[in-house]
Backbone as a ProteinNet text record, in pm:
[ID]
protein_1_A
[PRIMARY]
XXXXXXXXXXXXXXXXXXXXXXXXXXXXXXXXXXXXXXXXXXXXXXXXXXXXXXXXXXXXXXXXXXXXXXXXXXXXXXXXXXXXXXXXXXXXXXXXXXXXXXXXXXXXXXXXXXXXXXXXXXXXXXXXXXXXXXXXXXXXXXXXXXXXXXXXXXXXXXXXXXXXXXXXX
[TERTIARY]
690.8	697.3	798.4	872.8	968.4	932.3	932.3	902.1	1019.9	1077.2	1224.1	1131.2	1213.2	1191.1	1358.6	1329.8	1432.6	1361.5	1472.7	1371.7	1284.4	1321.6	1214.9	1154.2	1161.6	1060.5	1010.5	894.8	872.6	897.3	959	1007.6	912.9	859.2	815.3	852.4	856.9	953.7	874.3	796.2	677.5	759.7	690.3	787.1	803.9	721.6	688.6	707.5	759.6	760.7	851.3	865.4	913	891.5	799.3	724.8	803.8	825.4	845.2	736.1	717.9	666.8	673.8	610.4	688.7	586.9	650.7	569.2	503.8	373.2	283	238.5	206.6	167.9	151.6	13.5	-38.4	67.9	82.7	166.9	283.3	372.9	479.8	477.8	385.7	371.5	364.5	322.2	273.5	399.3	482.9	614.8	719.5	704.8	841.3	772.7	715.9	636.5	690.7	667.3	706.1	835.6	930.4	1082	1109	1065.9	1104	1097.7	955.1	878.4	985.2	1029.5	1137.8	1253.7	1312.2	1468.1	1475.4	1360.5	1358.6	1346	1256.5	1308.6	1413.2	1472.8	1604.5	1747.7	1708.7	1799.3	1801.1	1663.8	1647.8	1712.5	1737.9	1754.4	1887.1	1989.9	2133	2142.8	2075.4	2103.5	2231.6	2294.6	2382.7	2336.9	2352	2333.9	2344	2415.4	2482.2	2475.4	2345.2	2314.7	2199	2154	2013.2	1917.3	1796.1	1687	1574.9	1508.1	1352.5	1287.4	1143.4	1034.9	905	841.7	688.5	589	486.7	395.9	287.4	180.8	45	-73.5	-65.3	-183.8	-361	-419.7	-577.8	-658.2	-732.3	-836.5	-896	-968.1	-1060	-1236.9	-1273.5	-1404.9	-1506.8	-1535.7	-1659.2	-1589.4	-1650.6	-1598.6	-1764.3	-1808.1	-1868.7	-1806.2	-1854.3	-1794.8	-1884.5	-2038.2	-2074.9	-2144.5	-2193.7	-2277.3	-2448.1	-2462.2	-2601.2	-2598.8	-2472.6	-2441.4	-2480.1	-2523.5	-2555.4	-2393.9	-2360.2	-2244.4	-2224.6	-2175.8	-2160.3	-2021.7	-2121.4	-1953.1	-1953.3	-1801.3	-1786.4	-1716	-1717.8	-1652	-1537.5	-1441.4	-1249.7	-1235.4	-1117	-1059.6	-1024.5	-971	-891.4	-775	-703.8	-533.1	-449.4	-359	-307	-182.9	-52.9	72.3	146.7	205.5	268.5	454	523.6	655.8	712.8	776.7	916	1085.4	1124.6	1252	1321.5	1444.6	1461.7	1387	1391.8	1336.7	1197	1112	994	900.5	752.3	630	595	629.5	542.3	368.7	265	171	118.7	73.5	24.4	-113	-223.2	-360.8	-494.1	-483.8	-564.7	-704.5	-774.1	-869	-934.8	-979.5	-1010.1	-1113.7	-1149	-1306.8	-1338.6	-1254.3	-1257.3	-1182.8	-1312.7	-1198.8	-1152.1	-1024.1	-971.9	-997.4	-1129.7	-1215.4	-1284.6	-1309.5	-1408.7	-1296	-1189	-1087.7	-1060.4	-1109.6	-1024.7	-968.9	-861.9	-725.6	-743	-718.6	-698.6	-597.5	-536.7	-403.3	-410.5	-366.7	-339.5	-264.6	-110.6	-41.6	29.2	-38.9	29	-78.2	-218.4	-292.9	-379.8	-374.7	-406.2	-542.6	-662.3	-760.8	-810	-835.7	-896.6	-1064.6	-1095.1	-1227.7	-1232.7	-1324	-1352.4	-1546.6	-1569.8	-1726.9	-1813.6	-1816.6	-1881.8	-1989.1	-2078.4	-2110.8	-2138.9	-2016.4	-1938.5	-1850.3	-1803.1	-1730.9	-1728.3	-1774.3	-1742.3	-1564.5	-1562.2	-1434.8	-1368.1	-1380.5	-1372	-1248.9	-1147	-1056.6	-927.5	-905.6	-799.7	-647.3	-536.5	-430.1	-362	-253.2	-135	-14.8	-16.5	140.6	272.2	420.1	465.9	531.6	505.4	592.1	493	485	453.5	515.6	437.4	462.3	438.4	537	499.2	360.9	306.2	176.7	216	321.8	397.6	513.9	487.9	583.1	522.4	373.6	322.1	310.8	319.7	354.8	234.4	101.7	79.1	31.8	67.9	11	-110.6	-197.6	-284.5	-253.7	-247.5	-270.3	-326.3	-354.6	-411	-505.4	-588.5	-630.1	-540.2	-433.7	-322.5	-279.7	-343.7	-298.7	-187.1	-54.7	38.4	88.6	87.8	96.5	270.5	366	454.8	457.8	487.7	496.7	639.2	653.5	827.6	792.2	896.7	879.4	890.8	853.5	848.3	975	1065.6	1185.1	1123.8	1145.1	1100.2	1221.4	1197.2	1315.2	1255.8	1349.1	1311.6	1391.6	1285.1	1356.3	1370	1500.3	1582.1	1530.8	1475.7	1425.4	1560.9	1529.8	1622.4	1655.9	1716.5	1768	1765.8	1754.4	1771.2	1637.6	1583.3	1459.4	1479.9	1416.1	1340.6	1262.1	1289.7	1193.8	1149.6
639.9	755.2	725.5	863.8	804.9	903.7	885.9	966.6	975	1130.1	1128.8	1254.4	1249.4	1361.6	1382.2	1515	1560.1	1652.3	1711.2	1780.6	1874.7	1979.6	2046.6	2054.4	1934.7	1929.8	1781.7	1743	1648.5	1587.4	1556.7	1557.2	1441.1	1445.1	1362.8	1344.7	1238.8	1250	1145.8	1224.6	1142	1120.8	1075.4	1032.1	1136.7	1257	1383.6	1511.8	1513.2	1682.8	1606.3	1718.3	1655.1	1802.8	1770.9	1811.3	1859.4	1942.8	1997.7	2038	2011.9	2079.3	2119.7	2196.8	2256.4	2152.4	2087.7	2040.1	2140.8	2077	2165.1	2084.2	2129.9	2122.1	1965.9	1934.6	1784	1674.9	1734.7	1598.7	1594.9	1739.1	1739.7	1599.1	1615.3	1532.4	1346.3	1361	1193	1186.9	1296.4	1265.6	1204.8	1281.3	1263.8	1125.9	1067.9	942	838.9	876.3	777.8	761.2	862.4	857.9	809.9	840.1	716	585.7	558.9	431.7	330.6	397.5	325.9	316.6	408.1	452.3	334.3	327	214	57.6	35.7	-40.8	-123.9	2.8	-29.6	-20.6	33	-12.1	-153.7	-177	-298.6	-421.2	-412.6	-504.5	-510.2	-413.8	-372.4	-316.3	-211.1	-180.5	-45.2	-83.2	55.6	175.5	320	412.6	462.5	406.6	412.4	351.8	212.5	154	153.4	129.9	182	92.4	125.8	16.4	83.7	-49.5	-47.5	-104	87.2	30.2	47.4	-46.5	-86.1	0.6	98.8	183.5	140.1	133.4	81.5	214.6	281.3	404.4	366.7	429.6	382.5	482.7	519.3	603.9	579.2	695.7	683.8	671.7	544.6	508.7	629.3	693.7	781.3	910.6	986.1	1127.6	1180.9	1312.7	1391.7	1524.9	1602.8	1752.6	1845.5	1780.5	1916.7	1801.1	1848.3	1749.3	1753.9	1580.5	1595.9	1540.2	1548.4	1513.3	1376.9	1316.2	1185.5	1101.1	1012.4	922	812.9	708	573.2	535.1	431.2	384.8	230.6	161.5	58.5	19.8	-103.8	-193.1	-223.5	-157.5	-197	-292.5	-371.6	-427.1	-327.6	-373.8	-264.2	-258.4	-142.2	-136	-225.2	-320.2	-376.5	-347.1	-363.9	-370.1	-463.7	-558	-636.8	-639.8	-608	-597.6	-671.7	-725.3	-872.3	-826.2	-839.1	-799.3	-970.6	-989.2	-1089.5	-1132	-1049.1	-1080.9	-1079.1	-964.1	-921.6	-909.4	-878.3	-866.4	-761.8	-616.7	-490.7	-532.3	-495.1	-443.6	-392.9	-330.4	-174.8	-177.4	-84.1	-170	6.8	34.8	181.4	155.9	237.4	201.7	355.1	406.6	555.6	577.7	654.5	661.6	545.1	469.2	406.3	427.4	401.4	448	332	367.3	209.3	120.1	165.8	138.3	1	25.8	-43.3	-136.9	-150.2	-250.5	-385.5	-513.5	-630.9	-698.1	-762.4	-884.6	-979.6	-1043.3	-1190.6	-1270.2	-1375.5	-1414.6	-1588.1	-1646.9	-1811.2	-1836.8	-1897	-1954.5	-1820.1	-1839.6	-1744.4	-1625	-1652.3	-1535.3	-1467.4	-1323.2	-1216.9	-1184.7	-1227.3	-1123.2	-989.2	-926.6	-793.6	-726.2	-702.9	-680.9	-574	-468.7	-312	-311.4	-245.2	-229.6	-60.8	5.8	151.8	162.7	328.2	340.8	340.5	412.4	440.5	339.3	250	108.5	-46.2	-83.7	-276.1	-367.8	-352.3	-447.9	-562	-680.6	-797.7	-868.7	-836.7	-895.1	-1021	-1098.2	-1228.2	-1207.2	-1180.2	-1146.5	-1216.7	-1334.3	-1414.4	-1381.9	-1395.8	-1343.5	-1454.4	-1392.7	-1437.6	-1581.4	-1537.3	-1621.2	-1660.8	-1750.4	-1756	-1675.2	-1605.8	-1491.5	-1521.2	-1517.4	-1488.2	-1424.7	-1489.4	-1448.9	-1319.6	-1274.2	-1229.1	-1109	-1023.8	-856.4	-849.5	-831.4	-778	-635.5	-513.8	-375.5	-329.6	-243.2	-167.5	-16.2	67.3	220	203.6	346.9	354.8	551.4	585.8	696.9	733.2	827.1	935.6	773.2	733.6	590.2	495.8	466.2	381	296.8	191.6	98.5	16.3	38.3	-45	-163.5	-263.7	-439.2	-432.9	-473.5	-560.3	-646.9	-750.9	-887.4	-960.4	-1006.8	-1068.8	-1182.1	-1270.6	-1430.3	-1506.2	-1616.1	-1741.1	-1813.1	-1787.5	-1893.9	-2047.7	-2110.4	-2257.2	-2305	-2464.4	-2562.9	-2653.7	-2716.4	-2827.8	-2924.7	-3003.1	-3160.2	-3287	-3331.7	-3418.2	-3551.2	-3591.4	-3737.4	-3851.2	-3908.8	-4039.4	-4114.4	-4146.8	-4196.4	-4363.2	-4397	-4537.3	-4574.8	-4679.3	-4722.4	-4875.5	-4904.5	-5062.2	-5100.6	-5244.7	-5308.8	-5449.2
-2316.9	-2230.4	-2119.9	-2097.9	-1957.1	-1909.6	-1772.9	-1665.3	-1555.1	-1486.1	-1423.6	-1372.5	-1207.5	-1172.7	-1095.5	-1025.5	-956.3	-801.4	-729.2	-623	-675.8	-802.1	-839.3	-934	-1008.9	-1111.9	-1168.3	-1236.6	-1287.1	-1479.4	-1474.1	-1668.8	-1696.4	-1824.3	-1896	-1996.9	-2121.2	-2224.3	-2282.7	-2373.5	-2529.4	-2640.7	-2699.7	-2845.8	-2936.5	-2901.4	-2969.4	-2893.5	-2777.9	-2670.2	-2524.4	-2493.8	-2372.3	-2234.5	-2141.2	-2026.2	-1926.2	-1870.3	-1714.4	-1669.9	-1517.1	-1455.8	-1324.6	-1270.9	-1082.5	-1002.3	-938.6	-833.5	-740.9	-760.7	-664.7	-555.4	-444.1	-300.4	-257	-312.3	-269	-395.2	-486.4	-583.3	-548.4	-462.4	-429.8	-314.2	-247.6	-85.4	-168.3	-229.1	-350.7	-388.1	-427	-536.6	-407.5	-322.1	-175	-116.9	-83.3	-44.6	-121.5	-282	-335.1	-338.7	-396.4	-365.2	-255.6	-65.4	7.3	12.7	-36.5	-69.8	-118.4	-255.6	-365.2	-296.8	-250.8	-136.3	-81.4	6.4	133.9	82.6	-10	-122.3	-185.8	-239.1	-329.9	-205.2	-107.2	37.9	69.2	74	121.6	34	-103.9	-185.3	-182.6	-145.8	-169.2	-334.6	-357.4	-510.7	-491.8	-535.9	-513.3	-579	-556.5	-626.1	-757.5	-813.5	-958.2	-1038.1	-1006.9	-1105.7	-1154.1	-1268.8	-1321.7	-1289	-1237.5	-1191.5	-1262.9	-1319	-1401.8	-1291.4	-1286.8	-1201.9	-1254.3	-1278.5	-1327.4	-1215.6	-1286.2	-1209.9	-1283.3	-1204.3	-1334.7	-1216.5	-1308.5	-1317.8	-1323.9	-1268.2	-1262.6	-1279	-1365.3	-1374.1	-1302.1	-1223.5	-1126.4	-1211	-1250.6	-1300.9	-1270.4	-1215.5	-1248.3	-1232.6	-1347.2	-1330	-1355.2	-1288.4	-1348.4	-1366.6	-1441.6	-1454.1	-1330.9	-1320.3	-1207	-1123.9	-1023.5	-927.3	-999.9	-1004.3	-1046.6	-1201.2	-1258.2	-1414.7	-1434.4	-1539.3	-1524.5	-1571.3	-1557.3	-1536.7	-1561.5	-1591.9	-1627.5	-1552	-1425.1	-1379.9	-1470.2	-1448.9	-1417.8	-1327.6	-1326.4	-1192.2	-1240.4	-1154.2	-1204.7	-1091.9	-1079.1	-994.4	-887.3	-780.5	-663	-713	-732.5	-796	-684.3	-730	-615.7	-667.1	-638.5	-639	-551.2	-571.7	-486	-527.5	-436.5	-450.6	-352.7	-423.7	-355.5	-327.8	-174	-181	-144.6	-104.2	-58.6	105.8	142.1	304.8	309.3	269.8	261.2	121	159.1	72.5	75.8	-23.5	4.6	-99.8	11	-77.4	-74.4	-198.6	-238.7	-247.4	-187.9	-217	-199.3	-343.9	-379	-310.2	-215	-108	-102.3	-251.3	-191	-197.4	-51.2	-4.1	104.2	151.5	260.9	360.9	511.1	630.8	705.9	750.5	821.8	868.7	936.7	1033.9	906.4	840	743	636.1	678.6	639.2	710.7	646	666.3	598.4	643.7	594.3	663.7	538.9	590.1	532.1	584.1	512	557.5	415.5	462.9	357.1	443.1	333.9	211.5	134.1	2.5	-16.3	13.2	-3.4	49	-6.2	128.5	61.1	164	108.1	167.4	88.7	122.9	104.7	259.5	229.3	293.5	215.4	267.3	238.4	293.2	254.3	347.6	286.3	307.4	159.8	216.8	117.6	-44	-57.3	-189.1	-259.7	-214.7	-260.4	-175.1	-257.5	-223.4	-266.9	-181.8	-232.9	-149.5	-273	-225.2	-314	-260.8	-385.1	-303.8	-381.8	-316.3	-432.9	-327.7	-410	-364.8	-485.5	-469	-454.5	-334.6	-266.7	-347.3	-376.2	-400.9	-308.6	-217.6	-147.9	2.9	88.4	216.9	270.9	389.1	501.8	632.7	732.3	842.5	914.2	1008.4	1120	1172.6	1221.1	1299.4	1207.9	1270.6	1222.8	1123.9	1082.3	971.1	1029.2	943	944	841.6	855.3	819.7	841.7	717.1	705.2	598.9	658.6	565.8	508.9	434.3	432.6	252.6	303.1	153.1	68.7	132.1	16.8	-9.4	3.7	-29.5	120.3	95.8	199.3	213.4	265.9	259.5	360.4	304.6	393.3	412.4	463.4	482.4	562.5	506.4	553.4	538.5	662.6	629.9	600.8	521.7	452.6	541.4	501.8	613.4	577.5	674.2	663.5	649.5	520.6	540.3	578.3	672.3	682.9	623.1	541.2	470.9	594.6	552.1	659.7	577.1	621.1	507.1	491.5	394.9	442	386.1	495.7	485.3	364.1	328.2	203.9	228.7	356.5	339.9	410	407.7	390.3	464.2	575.9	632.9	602.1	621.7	553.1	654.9
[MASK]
+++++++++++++++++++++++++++++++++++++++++++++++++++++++++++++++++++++++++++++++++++++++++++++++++++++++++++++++++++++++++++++++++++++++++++++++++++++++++++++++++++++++++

């Protein structure tokens, strides 16, 4: 499946049909988010405009559906959707949180990994994610909006320190 959009429409392209559709209201607001999201991104990396970039999206069913209130249901327990993206300078991460309020969000970070703990009614989540790289204490940046919690973290300049080559005795 490939998926392309433009300002007014969304294309999909199966091995068998191929989809338009009009962006409507709330997916329009999800579709423009993400197009900055990626923009700011692929700015950040120096990708020029004109060259083709492959981007990995991993989709999540939302585990319980009923059709009316009161229906009986079968959840299970998924992981929290995480996304972690690497530029040269920085750590974006992506972290699906829906039905939790900010208020009921903590991070924690050592070294390479960030954990995340939320706890309300409706969801528990306790999950430990391996950062690519060590991060800075300092200029961590986050938003929360629509359920989607986003981390940036700038890298930790390491100095390596040279060890001596010659040796006393």
């Amino acid at each position: 499946m490939i998926l392309w959009l433009t300002s007014q429409k969304l294309s999909i392209r199966t091995r068998n049909e191929d989809i338009n559709m009009k962006k409507i209201n709330g997916f329009e607001e999800f579709i423009e988010k993400l197009e900055e999201t990626l923009n700011d991104i692929m700015n950040e990396m120096n990708i020029p405009d004109n060259k083709p970039v492959n981007i990995s999206v991993s989709v999540n069913i939302v585990p319980v559906m009923a059709a009316n209130p009161g229906d009986i249901f079968i959840t299970r327990k998924n992981k929290t959707p995480v996304d972690v993206l690497e530029t040269e300078k920085k750590i974006h991460v992506l972290i699906g949180l829906a039905e939790i309020e900010p208020k009921d969000i903590m991070l924690t970070y050592s070294g390479k990994t960030l954990g995340i703990y939320a706890n309300n009614p409706q969801n528990l989540v306790n999950e430990m994610v391996e950062l690519p790289a060590r991060v800075n204490k300092t200029g961590i940046k986050t938003t929360y909006k629509n359920g989607i919690l986003e981390i940036i973290f700038n890298k930790t300049k390491l100095v390596k320190k040279r060890r001596n080559s010659q040796q006393s005795f």
